[in-house]
Amino acid sequence: MAINSRELFFILEKTPCEQNIMLVGKHGIGKSRILEKYFSQKGARVVTLFLGQMSDPGDLIGLPEKNLETGKTDFMLPYWFPVDGKPIVLFLDELNRARPEVLQTIMDLTLNRTLAGKTLPKGSRVISAVNNGNEYQLTDLDPALASRFNIYEFAPTVNDWLDWAKEEELDERVINFISQNPELLDGDSSYEKSTLNKTPDRRSWERVSKIIQDAEKLDDLYKALVAGIIGDRVTAMFFSFVEKESDFSAKTILCGDFCETEKKLASSSSIELIKMNSMLFSFLEAKVYDSTQKKLISDNLENYFDFIVAKKPREISSHFISIISAQKYPNALFFISSDCQTLYKKIFENI
């Protein structure tokens, strides 16, 4: 069973610190970032160790040295080990990319919170993250090691990402594109899997946002730049979307002057309007608007519905209603039922 961000937060809250957690998921979905932000907000120190980068156990446990008093070998404390007695969250990233000898060192750490004879402060946590799939070069985990973790498949939803993207103030063009093309958030299924076939992931969309955020207009130079981040095909789709959105989009309909957009709606084909129905619901689902715009959006959505009922073939309004019936867009449905009660009544009258 895959868990989303909300369920992950509940798991982190309820799991005792002496129990270890392992998150399994694709690269670039934000496992590290979510964990670091969650615990940092609670005032906990998060120590991230990239185990796949460690060449031998010494990178993890520290270098050996002779204790002059006992004549025995001790290990120097590694740079990350807490010396203030305060508990930490030890995040073992890329656990199944670690060399087998490094994994052996982890065994005592996950069971007893002990490393080379030194114990982590009481209350410390151990959390790991692993990638899973044939496309990765991975090390098989010992069943004894895996048994020491509560294992969860982490698959944050598109709305999880959209909420995060708005909070982080990513470029609005990227947010709007993903809200209306959610299948492109985590890859491009038309490409064969290859390390040299660039396809988008959540991390790459953030990079695109940072590159274009200061560009009012995206020209061919930006197109070449972005293609190296998300691939040629998705770049073409993204730039086409941006160009059309500036002229006629769900946002212009819901957040603009409806008298102006009605002229364009009048000349739109049935296919274009059916597509627009879905775009409107995607926009509402993503909640990419300010709370002060709710009244304007509510009025314009009702104006749009009145327009397609009165001036367009019945199939357009039927499609609009069918989207609500399918309950595919819970945020949009909640918005309509709570902020567009007149429209809500009209929809049921039409049914």
Short mmCIF file of C-alpha atoms in Angstrom, two decimals:
data_model
loop_
_atom_site.label_atom_id
_atom_site.label_comp_id
_atom_site.label_asym_id
_atom_site.label_seq_id
_atom_site.Cartn_x
_atom_site.Cartn_y
_atom_site.Cartn_z
CA MET A 1 0.00 0.00 0.00
CA ALA A 2 1.45 3.34 -1.07
CA ILE A 3 1.22 6.30 1.29
CA ASN A 4 0.91 10.00 0.46
CA SER A 5 2.41 12.98 2.30
CA ARG A 6 -0.46 13.29 4.77
CA GLU A 7 -0.19 9.64 5.73
CA LEU A 8 3.59 9.94 6.03
CA PHE A 9 3.24 12.81 8.52
CA PHE A 10 0.86 10.68 10.60
CA ILE A 11 3.33 7.77 10.54
CA LEU A 12 6.22 10.01 11.60
CA GLU A 13 4.10 11.41 14.42
CA LYS A 14 2.92 8.07 15.79
CA THR A 15 5.98 5.85 15.32
CA PRO A 16 8.05 5.51 18.56
CA CYS A 17 11.61 6.75 18.20
CA GLU A 18 13.04 3.29 18.88
CA GLN A 19 11.34 1.93 15.74
CA ASN A 20 13.10 2.53 12.42
CA ILE A 21 11.32 3.69 9.27
CA MET A 22 12.25 2.95 5.68
CA LEU A 23 10.70 4.87 2.76
CA VAL A 24 10.68 3.19 -0.63
CA GLY A 25 10.06 5.31 -3.71
CA LYS A 26 11.27 6.78 -6.98
CA HIS A 27 14.07 9.28 -7.15
CA GLY A 28 13.16 12.95 -7.15
CA ILE A 29 9.85 12.69 -5.26
CA GLY A 30 11.09 14.62 -2.23
CA LYS A 31 11.74 11.93 0.37
CA SER A 32 14.77 13.69 1.81
CA ARG A 33 13.28 17.17 1.72
CA ILE A 34 10.02 16.20 3.39
CA LEU A 35 11.78 14.40 6.24
CA GLU A 36 14.26 17.21 6.83
CA LYS A 37 11.54 19.85 6.83
CA TYR A 38 9.20 17.86 9.09
CA PHE A 39 11.75 17.22 11.82
CA SER A 40 13.45 20.60 11.52
CA GLN A 41 10.12 22.29 12.20
CA LYS A 42 9.93 20.25 15.41
CA GLY A 43 13.34 21.50 16.45
CA ALA A 44 15.13 18.21 15.83
CA ARG A 45 18.57 18.05 14.27
CA VAL A 46 18.53 16.00 11.07
CA VAL A 47 21.78 14.34 10.00
CA THR A 48 21.73 13.03 6.44
CA LEU A 49 24.27 10.41 5.39
CA PHE A 50 24.49 9.39 1.72
CA LEU A 51 25.50 5.77 2.13
CA GLY A 52 25.94 5.21 -1.58
CA GLN A 53 28.89 7.61 -1.51
CA MET A 54 30.76 5.79 1.27
CA SER A 55 33.66 3.64 0.09
CA ASP A 56 34.19 1.71 3.35
CA PRO A 57 32.90 1.52 6.96
CA GLY A 58 35.48 4.07 8.07
CA ASP A 59 33.48 6.79 6.32
CA LEU A 60 30.60 5.98 8.65
CA ILE A 61 32.18 5.03 11.98
CA GLY A 62 35.30 7.21 11.89
CA LEU A 63 39.03 6.40 11.71
CA PRO A 64 40.74 4.02 14.18
CA GLU A 65 43.26 5.37 16.68
CA LYS A 66 45.21 3.91 19.60
CA ASN A 67 43.95 4.79 23.07
CA LEU A 68 47.14 5.71 24.92
CA GLU A 69 45.59 4.92 28.31
CA THR A 70 44.24 1.46 27.54
CA GLY A 71 46.49 0.51 24.67
CA LYS A 72 43.40 -0.54 22.74
CA THR A 73 42.02 0.71 19.45
CA ASP A 74 39.27 3.33 19.55
CA PHE A 75 37.49 5.05 16.72
CA MET A 76 37.57 8.80 16.33
CA LEU A 77 34.08 10.24 16.35
CA PRO A 78 32.84 10.95 12.81
CA TYR A 79 31.95 14.55 12.01
CA TRP A 80 28.21 13.98 12.30
CA PHE A 81 28.09 12.17 15.64
CA PRO A 82 26.25 14.22 18.32
CA VAL A 83 28.45 15.23 21.25
CA ASP A 84 25.96 17.47 23.05
CA GLY A 85 23.78 14.61 24.28
CA LYS A 86 20.75 15.80 22.30
CA PRO A 87 18.85 13.24 20.19
CA ILE A 88 19.12 13.40 16.43
CA VAL A 89 17.23 12.08 13.43
CA LEU A 90 19.75 10.02 11.49
CA PHE A 91 18.59 9.86 7.88
CA LEU A 92 20.31 7.08 5.93
CA ASP A 93 19.77 8.04 2.31
CA GLU A 94 20.46 5.64 -0.57
CA LEU A 95 20.59 2.72 1.86
CA ASN A 96 20.35 0.13 -0.90
CA ARG A 97 23.15 1.78 -2.87
CA ALA A 98 25.63 1.21 -0.04
CA ARG A 99 28.47 -1.29 -0.31
CA PRO A 100 27.82 -4.59 1.56
CA GLU A 101 30.53 -3.84 4.13
CA VAL A 102 28.88 -0.48 4.92
CA LEU A 103 25.53 -2.20 5.34
CA GLN A 104 27.04 -4.56 7.89
CA THR A 105 28.02 -1.54 9.96
CA ILE A 106 24.42 -0.39 9.93
CA MET A 107 23.15 -3.53 11.65
CA ASP A 108 24.09 -2.56 15.21
CA LEU A 109 23.09 1.03 14.60
CA THR A 110 19.53 0.10 13.62
CA LEU A 111 19.08 -2.38 16.46
CA ASN A 112 20.86 -0.80 19.42
CA ARG A 113 21.56 2.77 18.25
CA THR A 114 25.23 1.88 18.72
CA LEU A 115 28.10 2.55 16.33
CA ALA A 116 31.65 1.28 17.03
CA GLY A 117 30.90 1.12 20.74
CA LYS A 118 29.37 4.61 20.94
CA THR A 119 25.64 5.06 21.55
CA LEU A 120 23.43 7.72 20.04
CA PRO A 121 21.65 9.98 22.56
CA LYS A 122 18.39 8.61 23.93
CA GLY A 123 15.42 9.53 21.74
CA SER A 124 17.39 9.47 18.49
CA ARG A 125 15.66 8.12 15.41
CA VAL A 126 16.92 6.17 12.41
CA ILE A 127 15.11 6.65 9.10
CA SER A 128 16.23 5.40 5.70
CA ALA A 129 15.20 5.95 2.10
CA VAL A 130 15.71 3.58 -0.82
CA ASN A 131 14.94 3.54 -4.51
CA ASN A 132 13.17 0.52 -5.92
CA GLY A 133 13.05 -0.65 -9.53
CA ASN A 134 15.01 -2.33 -12.31
CA GLU A 135 16.31 1.00 -13.61
CA TYR A 136 18.55 1.49 -10.57
CA GLN A 137 21.89 -0.07 -9.70
CA LEU A 138 21.14 -1.36 -6.23
CA THR A 139 22.50 -3.60 -3.49
CA ASP A 140 20.18 -6.31 -2.19
CA LEU A 141 19.32 -5.70 1.45
CA ASP A 142 19.89 -8.48 3.98
CA PRO A 143 16.49 -9.73 5.25
CA ALA A 144 17.80 -9.32 8.81
CA LEU A 145 18.51 -5.65 8.11
CA ALA A 146 15.22 -5.04 6.32
CA SER A 147 13.33 -6.64 9.23
CA ARG A 148 14.59 -3.87 11.52
CA PHE A 149 12.57 -1.24 9.64
CA ASN A 150 8.90 -0.42 9.28
CA ILE A 151 8.78 -0.24 5.47
CA TYR A 152 6.44 2.08 3.56
CA GLU A 153 6.12 2.74 -0.15
CA PHE A 154 6.01 6.51 -0.47
CA ALA A 155 4.11 7.90 -3.45
CA PRO A 156 3.12 11.55 -2.86
CA THR A 157 0.21 12.66 -5.01
CA VAL A 158 0.24 15.36 -7.66
CA ASN A 159 -1.75 17.57 -5.29
CA ASP A 160 0.90 17.03 -2.61
CA TRP A 161 3.44 18.41 -5.04
CA LEU A 162 1.21 21.28 -6.17
CA ASP A 163 0.63 22.32 -2.55
CA TRP A 164 4.37 22.24 -1.95
CA ALA A 165 5.09 24.13 -5.19
CA LYS A 166 2.71 26.94 -4.22
CA GLU A 167 4.20 27.12 -0.74
CA GLU A 168 7.71 27.35 -2.22
CA GLU A 169 6.50 29.93 -4.79
CA LEU A 170 7.58 28.01 -7.87
CA ASP A 171 6.94 29.70 -11.18
CA GLU A 172 3.22 29.93 -11.81
CA ARG A 173 3.62 28.67 -15.39
CA VAL A 174 5.10 25.41 -14.13
CA ILE A 175 2.37 25.00 -11.50
CA ASN A 176 -0.41 25.64 -14.02
CA PHE A 177 1.12 23.26 -16.56
CA ILE A 178 1.35 20.40 -14.05
CA SER A 179 -2.14 21.09 -12.71
CA GLN A 180 -3.48 20.51 -16.21
CA ASN A 181 -0.99 17.80 -17.24
CA PRO A 182 -0.52 15.81 -14.02
CA GLU A 183 0.71 12.74 -15.89
CA LEU A 184 3.90 14.63 -16.77
CA LEU A 185 4.99 15.37 -13.22
CA ASP A 186 6.84 12.09 -12.81
CA GLY A 187 8.04 11.26 -16.30
CA ASP A 188 7.15 10.88 -19.94
CA SER A 189 5.80 7.43 -20.77
CA SER A 190 6.41 7.93 -24.51
CA TYR A 191 10.20 7.68 -23.98
CA GLU A 192 12.06 4.42 -23.63
CA LYS A 193 13.79 4.24 -20.28
CA SER A 194 17.37 5.32 -20.71
CA THR A 195 19.81 7.42 -18.74
CA LEU A 196 20.24 9.67 -21.78
CA ASN A 197 16.55 10.14 -22.55
CA LYS A 198 15.66 13.12 -20.39
CA THR A 199 12.18 12.95 -18.93
CA PRO A 200 10.76 15.15 -16.18
CA ASP A 201 10.53 14.39 -12.50
CA ARG A 202 9.61 16.55 -9.52
CA ARG A 203 13.18 17.65 -8.99
CA SER A 204 13.57 18.72 -12.63
CA TRP A 205 10.38 20.78 -12.59
CA GLU A 206 11.81 22.72 -9.66
CA ARG A 207 14.96 23.36 -11.70
CA VAL A 208 12.88 24.60 -14.62
CA SER A 209 11.03 26.97 -12.31
CA LYS A 210 14.25 28.48 -10.98
CA ILE A 211 15.57 29.04 -14.50
CA ILE A 212 12.48 30.73 -15.96
CA GLN A 213 11.13 32.59 -12.92
CA ASP A 214 12.74 35.89 -13.91
CA ALA A 215 11.86 35.57 -17.61
CA GLU A 216 8.67 37.36 -18.58
CA LYS A 217 8.80 35.85 -22.07
CA LEU A 218 10.19 32.43 -22.96
CA ASP A 219 12.02 32.44 -26.29
CA ASP A 220 13.85 29.74 -28.27
CA LEU A 221 16.99 30.13 -26.17
CA TYR A 222 15.04 29.25 -23.05
CA LYS A 223 13.44 26.38 -24.96
CA ALA A 224 16.87 24.88 -25.69
CA LEU A 225 17.86 25.36 -22.06
CA VAL A 226 14.74 23.72 -20.62
CA ALA A 227 14.91 20.77 -23.06
CA GLY A 228 18.06 19.57 -21.31
CA ILE A 229 16.10 19.35 -18.05
CA ILE A 230 12.76 17.76 -19.01
CA GLY A 231 13.34 16.47 -22.55
CA ASP A 232 12.40 17.69 -26.01
CA ARG A 233 8.80 16.44 -26.19
CA VAL A 234 7.65 17.75 -22.81
CA THR A 235 9.48 21.03 -23.41
CA ALA A 236 7.53 21.52 -26.64
CA MET A 237 4.28 20.81 -24.79
CA PHE A 238 5.22 23.16 -21.96
CA PHE A 239 6.14 26.07 -24.25
CA SER A 240 3.01 25.56 -26.34
CA PHE A 241 0.95 25.60 -23.14
CA VAL A 242 2.62 28.79 -21.89
CA GLU A 243 2.00 30.52 -25.21
CA LYS A 244 -1.68 29.56 -25.30
CA GLU A 245 -2.22 30.27 -21.60
CA SER A 246 -1.18 33.87 -22.01
CA ASP A 247 -4.02 34.24 -24.50
CA PHE A 248 -6.80 31.86 -23.45
CA SER A 249 -6.73 29.52 -20.48
CA ALA A 250 -8.64 28.30 -17.44
CA LYS A 251 -7.01 31.08 -15.47
CA THR A 252 -8.09 33.80 -17.91
CA ILE A 253 -11.66 32.51 -17.82
CA LEU A 254 -11.92 32.23 -14.04
CA CYS A 255 -9.76 35.16 -12.97
CA GLY A 256 -10.35 37.62 -15.80
CA ASP A 257 -13.12 39.73 -17.29
CA PHE A 258 -15.73 37.23 -18.48
CA CYS A 259 -17.18 39.67 -20.99
CA GLU A 260 -13.85 39.57 -22.81
CA THR A 261 -13.34 35.81 -22.62
CA GLU A 262 -16.93 35.12 -23.71
CA LYS A 263 -16.06 36.36 -27.19
CA LYS A 264 -13.37 33.72 -27.50
CA LEU A 265 -15.62 31.04 -26.04
CA ALA A 266 -18.22 31.84 -28.66
CA SER A 267 -15.79 30.98 -31.45
CA SER A 268 -14.46 27.84 -29.76
CA SER A 269 -15.31 24.38 -31.09
CA SER A 270 -17.04 21.67 -29.06
CA ILE A 271 -13.76 19.77 -28.74
CA GLU A 272 -11.98 22.88 -27.43
CA LEU A 273 -14.72 23.52 -24.87
CA ILE A 274 -14.74 19.92 -23.67
CA LYS A 275 -11.01 20.26 -23.12
CA MET A 276 -11.61 23.58 -21.37
CA ASN A 277 -14.07 21.89 -18.99
CA SER A 278 -11.30 19.60 -17.80
CA MET A 279 -8.82 22.48 -17.60
CA LEU A 280 -11.19 24.46 -15.37
CA PHE A 281 -11.56 21.56 -12.96
CA SER A 282 -7.80 20.95 -12.96
CA PHE A 283 -7.26 24.62 -12.11
CA LEU A 284 -9.71 24.45 -9.21
CA GLU A 285 -8.27 21.13 -8.03
CA ALA A 286 -4.75 22.56 -7.88
CA LYS A 287 -5.97 25.61 -5.92
CA VAL A 288 -3.54 27.85 -7.78
CA TYR A 289 -5.36 31.01 -6.85
CA ASP A 290 -5.43 33.48 -3.99
CA SER A 291 -8.23 33.29 -1.43
CA THR A 292 -9.21 36.87 -2.34
CA GLN A 293 -10.11 35.63 -5.84
CA LYS A 294 -12.73 33.13 -4.70
CA LYS A 295 -15.72 35.40 -5.34
CA LEU A 296 -14.48 36.32 -8.84
CA ILE A 297 -13.77 32.67 -9.67
CA SER A 298 -17.18 31.62 -8.37
CA ASP A 299 -18.96 34.23 -10.48
CA ASN A 300 -16.98 33.44 -13.62
CA LEU A 301 -17.46 29.69 -13.25
CA GLU A 302 -21.21 30.25 -13.03
CA ASN A 303 -21.05 32.57 -16.04
CA TYR A 304 -19.17 29.89 -17.95
CA PHE A 305 -21.73 27.23 -17.09
CA ASP A 306 -24.61 29.52 -18.06
CA PHE A 307 -22.85 30.21 -21.37
CA ILE A 308 -22.32 26.56 -22.37
CA VAL A 309 -25.90 25.66 -21.34
CA ALA A 310 -27.49 28.51 -23.29
CA LYS A 311 -25.26 28.87 -26.35
CA LYS A 312 -23.50 25.58 -26.99
CA PRO A 313 -24.55 21.99 -27.80
CA ARG A 314 -25.90 19.96 -24.90
CA GLU A 315 -22.85 17.66 -24.98
CA ILE A 316 -20.65 20.46 -23.57
CA SER A 317 -22.69 21.02 -20.40
CA SER A 318 -23.27 17.25 -20.08
CA HIS A 319 -19.52 16.74 -20.09
CA PHE A 320 -19.12 19.47 -17.45
CA ILE A 321 -21.67 17.73 -15.22
CA SER A 322 -20.12 14.29 -15.84
CA ILE A 323 -16.81 15.54 -14.44
CA ILE A 324 -18.56 16.41 -11.19
CA SER A 325 -20.36 13.06 -11.10
CA ALA A 326 -17.08 11.19 -11.53
CA GLN A 327 -15.72 12.88 -8.36
CA LYS A 328 -12.24 12.91 -9.85
CA TYR A 329 -11.59 16.43 -8.55
CA PRO A 330 -12.51 16.54 -4.83
CA ASN A 331 -11.02 20.02 -4.23
CA ALA A 332 -12.96 21.43 -7.18
CA LEU A 333 -16.17 19.75 -6.04
CA PHE A 334 -15.72 21.17 -2.55
CA PHE A 335 -15.15 24.64 -3.99
CA ILE A 336 -18.33 24.44 -6.08
CA SER A 337 -20.47 23.08 -3.23
CA SER A 338 -19.20 25.60 -0.67
CA ASP A 339 -18.43 28.75 -2.70
CA CYS A 340 -20.71 28.38 -5.74
CA GLN A 341 -24.02 27.32 -4.22
CA THR A 342 -26.10 28.96 -6.95
CA LEU A 343 -24.09 27.11 -9.59
CA TYR A 344 -24.39 23.91 -7.56
CA LYS A 345 -28.18 24.25 -7.67
CA LYS A 346 -28.16 24.94 -11.43
CA ILE A 347 -26.07 21.83 -12.06
CA PHE A 348 -28.56 19.60 -10.26
CA GLU A 349 -31.45 21.28 -12.05
CA ASN A 350 -29.76 20.40 -15.34
CA ILE A 351 -29.26 16.81 -14.21
#
